[in-house]
């Protein structure tokens, strides 16, 4: 006869981290003659066999979870018994996912070429500590987002080096070891970076009319994407009063179609095509209309099968 003993693989001697939806497949070798009895517990209780399956062999036990959920996290114990003798091994499993977004962000102050931002932490960190926050800026001329801070630990920051004459929006993502939050709150107000001007009072100042017909300051760009990968189109429009934005695909209005998500913020128009399939290619048009006129820009989207 041979005493029961468990050989715990090195990778399982520290917390075993999986993402939500991953499979968990643990093979734990043991020894003992005659064949010992192997049993598992989760946080001290019997396993939920609708979620976890166990297969015991002559010299090993396999614990399998098809699609891990956060509730599968915890301490798993394997007990191998033979006669009055037993061996045990514990494995800590942590199932994580991307964090939720910070709950809000606000522009607190603008001075010189600097802006102060404050935000509030996400309600849900994804079952693991945050690594920090990623802060991005976009100026209304280009409409493109650039990262200014990564893995920033506080919930406030100063962004410096902004360009005189530009106006900026900011957004912030939460980050954990799974990645960035899927969305990011955007500042409601723009930071206008102004020249330091000396003020001269003038008599009889004429009120100028600032209204203008829509014109696109940045067109849509043609793009090629891969089946199943969310794709975003961007363009920038100027108009006063604020224009109505209409998106078309092959000249047909796609308003309200759940396949698409259109956002307009501070003159930056974006269209997200969710998980495009082969039929989502074509000519996309963004049209801006106000009482003074209308303008539109087009681009071609090609959807390729993954290699």
Coordinates of C-alpha atoms in Angstrom, one line a residue:
X1 CA 0.0 0.0 0.0
X2 CA 1.0 3.6 -0.5
X3 CA 0.1 6.7 1.5
X4 CA -2.2 9.2 -0.2
X5 CA -0.3 12.3 -1.5
X6 CA -1.3 15.2 -3.9
X7 CA 1.2 16.7 -6.4
X8 CA -0.1 20.3 -6.7
X9 CA 1.2 21.9 -10.0
X10 CA 3.4 24.9 -9.4
X11 CA 1.0 27.2 -11.4
X12 CA -1.8 26.5 -8.9
X13 CA 0.3 27.3 -5.8
X14 CA -0.7 31.0 -6.2
X15 CA -4.1 32.5 -7.1
X16 CA -5.2 31.1 -10.4
X17 CA -6.7 34.0 -12.4
X18 CA -9.2 33.5 -15.2
X19 CA -11.5 35.9 -17.2
X20 CA -15.3 35.6 -17.2
X21 CA -16.2 33.2 -19.9
X22 CA -12.8 31.3 -19.9
X23 CA -12.7 27.6 -19.2
X24 CA -11.2 26.3 -16.0
X25 CA -9.6 22.9 -16.5
X26 CA -7.4 21.8 -13.6
X27 CA -5.7 18.4 -13.6
X28 CA -4.3 17.5 -10.1
X29 CA -2.2 14.3 -9.9
X30 CA -2.2 12.2 -6.7
X31 CA -0.9 8.9 -5.5
X32 CA -2.2 6.2 -3.2
X33 CA -2.7 2.4 -3.3
X34 CA -5.3 1.0 -3.4
X35 CA -7.0 3.8 -5.3
X36 CA -7.9 6.6 -2.9
X37 CA -11.2 8.5 -2.8
X38 CA -11.0 12.1 -4.1
X39 CA -13.5 14.8 -3.2
X40 CA -13.7 18.5 -3.8
X41 CA -15.2 21.4 -1.9
X42 CA -15.7 25.1 -2.9
X43 CA -15.4 27.5 0.1
X44 CA -16.0 24.6 2.4
X45 CA -19.3 23.5 0.7
X46 CA -20.1 20.8 -1.8
X47 CA -19.6 21.8 -5.5
X48 CA -22.5 23.1 -7.5
X49 CA -22.6 20.4 -10.1
X50 CA -24.7 22.5 -12.5
X51 CA -21.5 24.6 -12.9
X52 CA -18.5 22.4 -12.1
X53 CA -17.8 18.9 -13.2
X54 CA -15.2 16.6 -11.7
X55 CA -13.6 13.5 -13.2
X56 CA -11.6 11.2 -10.9
X57 CA -9.1 8.9 -12.5
X58 CA -6.7 6.3 -11.0
X59 CA -4.0 8.9 -10.3
X60 CA -5.6 12.3 -10.9
X61 CA -8.7 14.4 -10.5
X62 CA -9.9 16.9 -13.0
X63 CA -12.0 20.0 -12.1
X64 CA -13.7 21.6 -15.1
X65 CA -15.8 24.7 -15.5
X66 CA -17.0 25.4 -19.1
X67 CA -17.5 29.2 -18.8
X68 CA -16.2 30.7 -15.6
X69 CA -18.4 33.3 -13.8
X70 CA -17.4 35.6 -11.0
X71 CA -19.3 33.5 -8.5
X72 CA -16.9 30.6 -9.3
X73 CA -14.1 32.5 -7.5
X74 CA -13.0 31.2 -4.2
X75 CA -11.1 28.5 -2.4
X76 CA -11.3 24.9 -3.9
X77 CA -10.0 22.1 -1.8
X78 CA -9.2 18.6 -3.0
X79 CA -9.2 15.9 -0.3
X80 CA -7.7 12.5 -1.1
X81 CA -8.6 9.8 1.5
X82 CA -7.3 6.2 1.9
X83 CA -8.3 4.2 5.0
X84 CA -7.8 6.6 7.9
X85 CA -5.2 8.7 6.1
X86 CA -5.8 11.8 3.9
X87 CA -4.0 14.5 1.9
X88 CA -5.5 17.9 1.0
X89 CA -4.6 20.7 -1.4
X90 CA -6.2 24.1 -1.7
X91 CA -6.4 26.2 -4.9
X92 CA -7.6 29.8 -4.9
X93 CA -9.4 30.8 -8.1
X94 CA -10.2 34.4 -9.0
X95 CA -12.5 35.1 -12.0
X96 CA -12.2 38.7 -13.2
X97 CA -13.6 40.9 -16.0
X98 CA -13.1 44.4 -17.3
X99 CA -14.1 47.1 -14.8
X100 CA -17.1 49.4 -15.2
X101 CA -16.5 53.0 -16.3
X102 CA -15.8 55.8 -13.9
X103 CA -19.2 57.1 -12.9
X104 CA -18.6 60.8 -14.0
X105 CA -15.9 63.2 -15.0
X106 CA -15.9 67.0 -14.7
X107 CA -13.7 69.8 -15.9
X108 CA -12.9 71.7 -12.7
X109 CA -10.7 74.5 -14.0
X110 CA -8.9 75.8 -17.1
X111 CA -5.9 78.2 -16.8
X112 CA -3.2 79.0 -19.3
X113 CA -2.6 75.8 -21.2
X114 CA -3.8 73.5 -18.4
X115 CA -7.0 71.8 -17.4
X116 CA -7.9 70.2 -14.1
X117 CA -10.2 67.2 -14.1
X118 CA -11.9 65.2 -11.4
X119 CA -13.8 61.9 -11.7
X120 CA -15.5 59.3 -9.5
X121 CA -14.4 55.6 -9.3
X122 CA -16.4 52.9 -11.1
X123 CA -19.1 51.1 -9.1
X124 CA -17.7 47.7 -10.3
X125 CA -13.9 47.1 -10.4
X126 CA -14.4 43.7 -12.2
X127 CA -13.6 41.6 -9.1
X128 CA -10.0 42.7 -8.8
X129 CA -8.1 45.8 -7.8
X130 CA -7.9 48.6 -10.3
X131 CA -4.5 49.3 -11.9
X132 CA -5.5 52.9 -12.3
X133 CA -7.1 55.2 -14.8
X134 CA -6.4 56.2 -18.4
X135 CA -7.1 59.8 -19.3
X136 CA -7.5 61.0 -22.9
X137 CA -8.0 64.3 -24.6
X138 CA -9.6 65.2 -28.0
X139 CA -9.4 68.6 -29.6
X140 CA -12.5 69.6 -31.6
X141 CA -10.5 70.3 -34.8
X142 CA -9.3 66.7 -35.2
X143 CA -11.8 64.9 -33.1
X144 CA -9.2 62.2 -32.4
X145 CA -8.6 60.9 -28.8
X146 CA -5.0 60.8 -27.4
X147 CA -3.9 59.3 -24.2
X148 CA -2.3 61.8 -21.8
X149 CA -2.1 59.6 -18.6
X150 CA -2.0 55.8 -18.0
X151 CA -2.2 53.8 -14.8
X152 CA -2.9 57.1 -12.9
X153 CA -3.9 56.3 -9.4
X154 CA -5.7 59.4 -8.1
X155 CA -9.2 60.5 -9.2
X156 CA -8.0 63.9 -10.3
X157 CA -5.3 65.3 -12.6
X158 CA -3.9 68.3 -14.3
X159 CA -3.5 68.0 -18.1
X160 CA -0.8 70.4 -19.4
X161 CA 0.6 71.4 -22.7
X162 CA -2.8 72.2 -24.4
X163 CA -2.6 74.4 -27.5
X164 CA -3.9 78.0 -27.6
X165 CA -6.9 78.4 -29.8
X166 CA -8.0 74.8 -29.5
X167 CA -11.0 73.5 -27.4
X168 CA -10.7 70.1 -25.7
X169 CA -12.9 67.3 -24.4
X170 CA -11.6 64.7 -21.9
X171 CA -12.6 61.2 -21.0
X172 CA -11.4 58.6 -18.5
X173 CA -11.3 54.8 -18.5
X174 CA -10.8 52.5 -15.5
X175 CA -8.2 49.8 -15.9
X176 CA -7.6 46.4 -14.3
X177 CA -5.5 43.4 -15.4
X178 CA -8.3 42.4 -17.8
X179 CA -8.1 45.7 -19.6
X180 CA -9.9 49.0 -19.9
X181 CA -13.6 49.7 -19.1
X182 CA -15.7 49.3 -22.3
X183 CA -16.9 52.9 -22.1
X184 CA -15.6 56.2 -20.6
X185 CA -17.5 59.2 -19.4
X186 CA -16.7 62.5 -21.3
X187 CA -16.6 66.0 -19.9
X188 CA -19.8 67.9 -20.5
X189 CA -17.9 71.2 -21.0
X190 CA -15.1 72.0 -23.4
X191 CA -11.8 73.5 -22.2
X192 CA -11.2 76.5 -24.4
X193 CA -7.5 77.5 -24.4
X194 CA -7.4 81.2 -25.0
X195 CA -4.6 83.7 -25.6
X196 CA -3.9 86.0 -22.6
X197 CA -5.5 89.1 -24.0
X198 CA -5.4 92.7 -22.9
X199 CA -9.0 94.0 -22.9
X200 CA -9.8 97.3 -24.6
X201 CA -13.2 98.7 -24.1
X202 CA -14.8 99.9 -27.4
X203 CA -17.8 102.1 -27.8
X204 CA -20.9 100.8 -29.8
X205 CA -19.9 97.1 -30.2
X206 CA -21.8 95.6 -33.1
X207 CA -23.5 92.2 -32.2
X208 CA -22.2 89.8 -34.9
X209 CA -24.3 86.9 -36.1
X210 CA -22.4 83.7 -35.6
X211 CA -24.8 81.3 -37.3
X212 CA -23.4 79.3 -40.1
X213 CA -24.5 76.4 -42.4
X214 CA -23.0 73.0 -41.6
X215 CA -19.6 72.2 -43.1
X216 CA -17.4 69.2 -42.3
X217 CA -13.9 70.1 -41.0
X218 CA -12.8 66.5 -41.1
X219 CA -14.3 64.0 -43.6
X220 CA -15.0 60.3 -43.1
X221 CA -12.1 58.0 -44.0
X222 CA -12.6 54.8 -46.0
X223 CA -11.8 51.7 -43.9
X224 CA -11.4 48.0 -44.1
X225 CA -12.4 45.9 -41.1
X226 CA -12.7 42.3 -40.1
X227 CA -15.9 40.3 -39.6
X228 CA -17.0 40.5 -35.9
X229 CA -14.8 43.4 -34.8
X230 CA -16.6 46.6 -33.7
X231 CA -15.7 49.5 -36.0
X232 CA -15.9 53.2 -35.6
X233 CA -16.3 56.0 -38.2
X234 CA -15.5 59.6 -37.2
X235 CA -15.9 63.0 -38.8
X236 CA -16.1 66.6 -37.5
X237 CA -18.7 69.2 -38.3
X238 CA -19.1 72.9 -37.7
X239 CA -22.5 74.6 -37.7
X240 CA -24.5 77.1 -35.7
X241 CA -27.2 76.5 -34.5
X242 CA -26.3 72.9 -33.7
X243 CA -27.1 70.6 -36.7
X244 CA -29.2 67.5 -36.8
X245 CA -27.0 64.5 -37.7
X246 CA -28.3 61.8 -39.9
X247 CA -26.4 58.6 -40.8
X248 CA -27.1 56.7 -44.0
X249 CA -25.9 53.4 -45.4
X250 CA -26.1 53.1 -49.2
X251 CA -28.4 56.2 -49.1
X252 CA -30.8 54.5 -46.6
X253 CA -31.3 56.1 -43.1
X254 CA -30.0 53.8 -40.4
X255 CA -31.5 55.7 -37.5
X256 CA -32.7 53.5 -34.6
X257 CA -31.1 50.3 -36.1
X258 CA -29.5 48.5 -33.1
X259 CA -26.6 47.4 -35.2
X260 CA -25.3 51.0 -35.1
X261 CA -24.6 53.5 -32.3
X262 CA -24.3 57.1 -33.3
X263 CA -22.9 59.7 -31.0
X264 CA -22.3 63.4 -31.5
X265 CA -20.3 65.3 -29.0
X266 CA -18.8 68.8 -29.4
X267 CA -18.9 68.6 -33.2
X268 CA -17.3 65.1 -33.3
X269 CA -19.7 62.6 -35.0
X270 CA -19.0 58.9 -34.5
X271 CA -20.8 55.8 -35.7
X272 CA -20.1 52.5 -34.2
X273 CA -20.8 49.4 -36.3
X274 CA -21.3 46.6 -33.9
X275 CA -19.7 43.2 -34.9
X276 CA -19.9 43.8 -38.6
X277 CA -20.8 41.0 -41.0
X278 CA -20.2 40.7 -44.7
X279 CA -23.4 42.6 -45.4
X280 CA -22.4 45.6 -43.4
X281 CA -19.9 46.9 -46.1
X282 CA -21.0 49.7 -48.3
X283 CA -21.1 53.5 -48.6
X284 CA -21.8 55.3 -45.3
X285 CA -22.8 58.9 -45.2
X286 CA -23.0 61.4 -42.4
X287 CA -25.3 64.3 -43.1
X288 CA -25.6 67.5 -41.0
X289 CA -28.6 69.8 -41.4
X290 CA -29.6 73.1 -39.8
X291 CA -31.9 75.9 -41.0
X292 CA -29.1 77.5 -43.1
X293 CA -28.3 74.5 -45.1
X294 CA -26.9 71.0 -45.1
X295 CA -23.6 69.1 -45.9
X296 CA -22.6 65.5 -46.1
X297 CA -19.5 63.3 -46.3
X298 CA -19.2 59.7 -47.5
X299 CA -16.8 56.8 -47.0
X300 CA -16.5 53.2 -48.1
X301 CA -16.4 50.4 -45.5
X302 CA -15.2 47.0 -46.6
X303 CA -15.7 43.9 -44.3
X304 CA -13.2 41.1 -44.8
X305 CA -13.3 37.6 -43.4
X306 CA -10.6 36.9 -40.8
X307 CA -7.6 35.0 -42.2

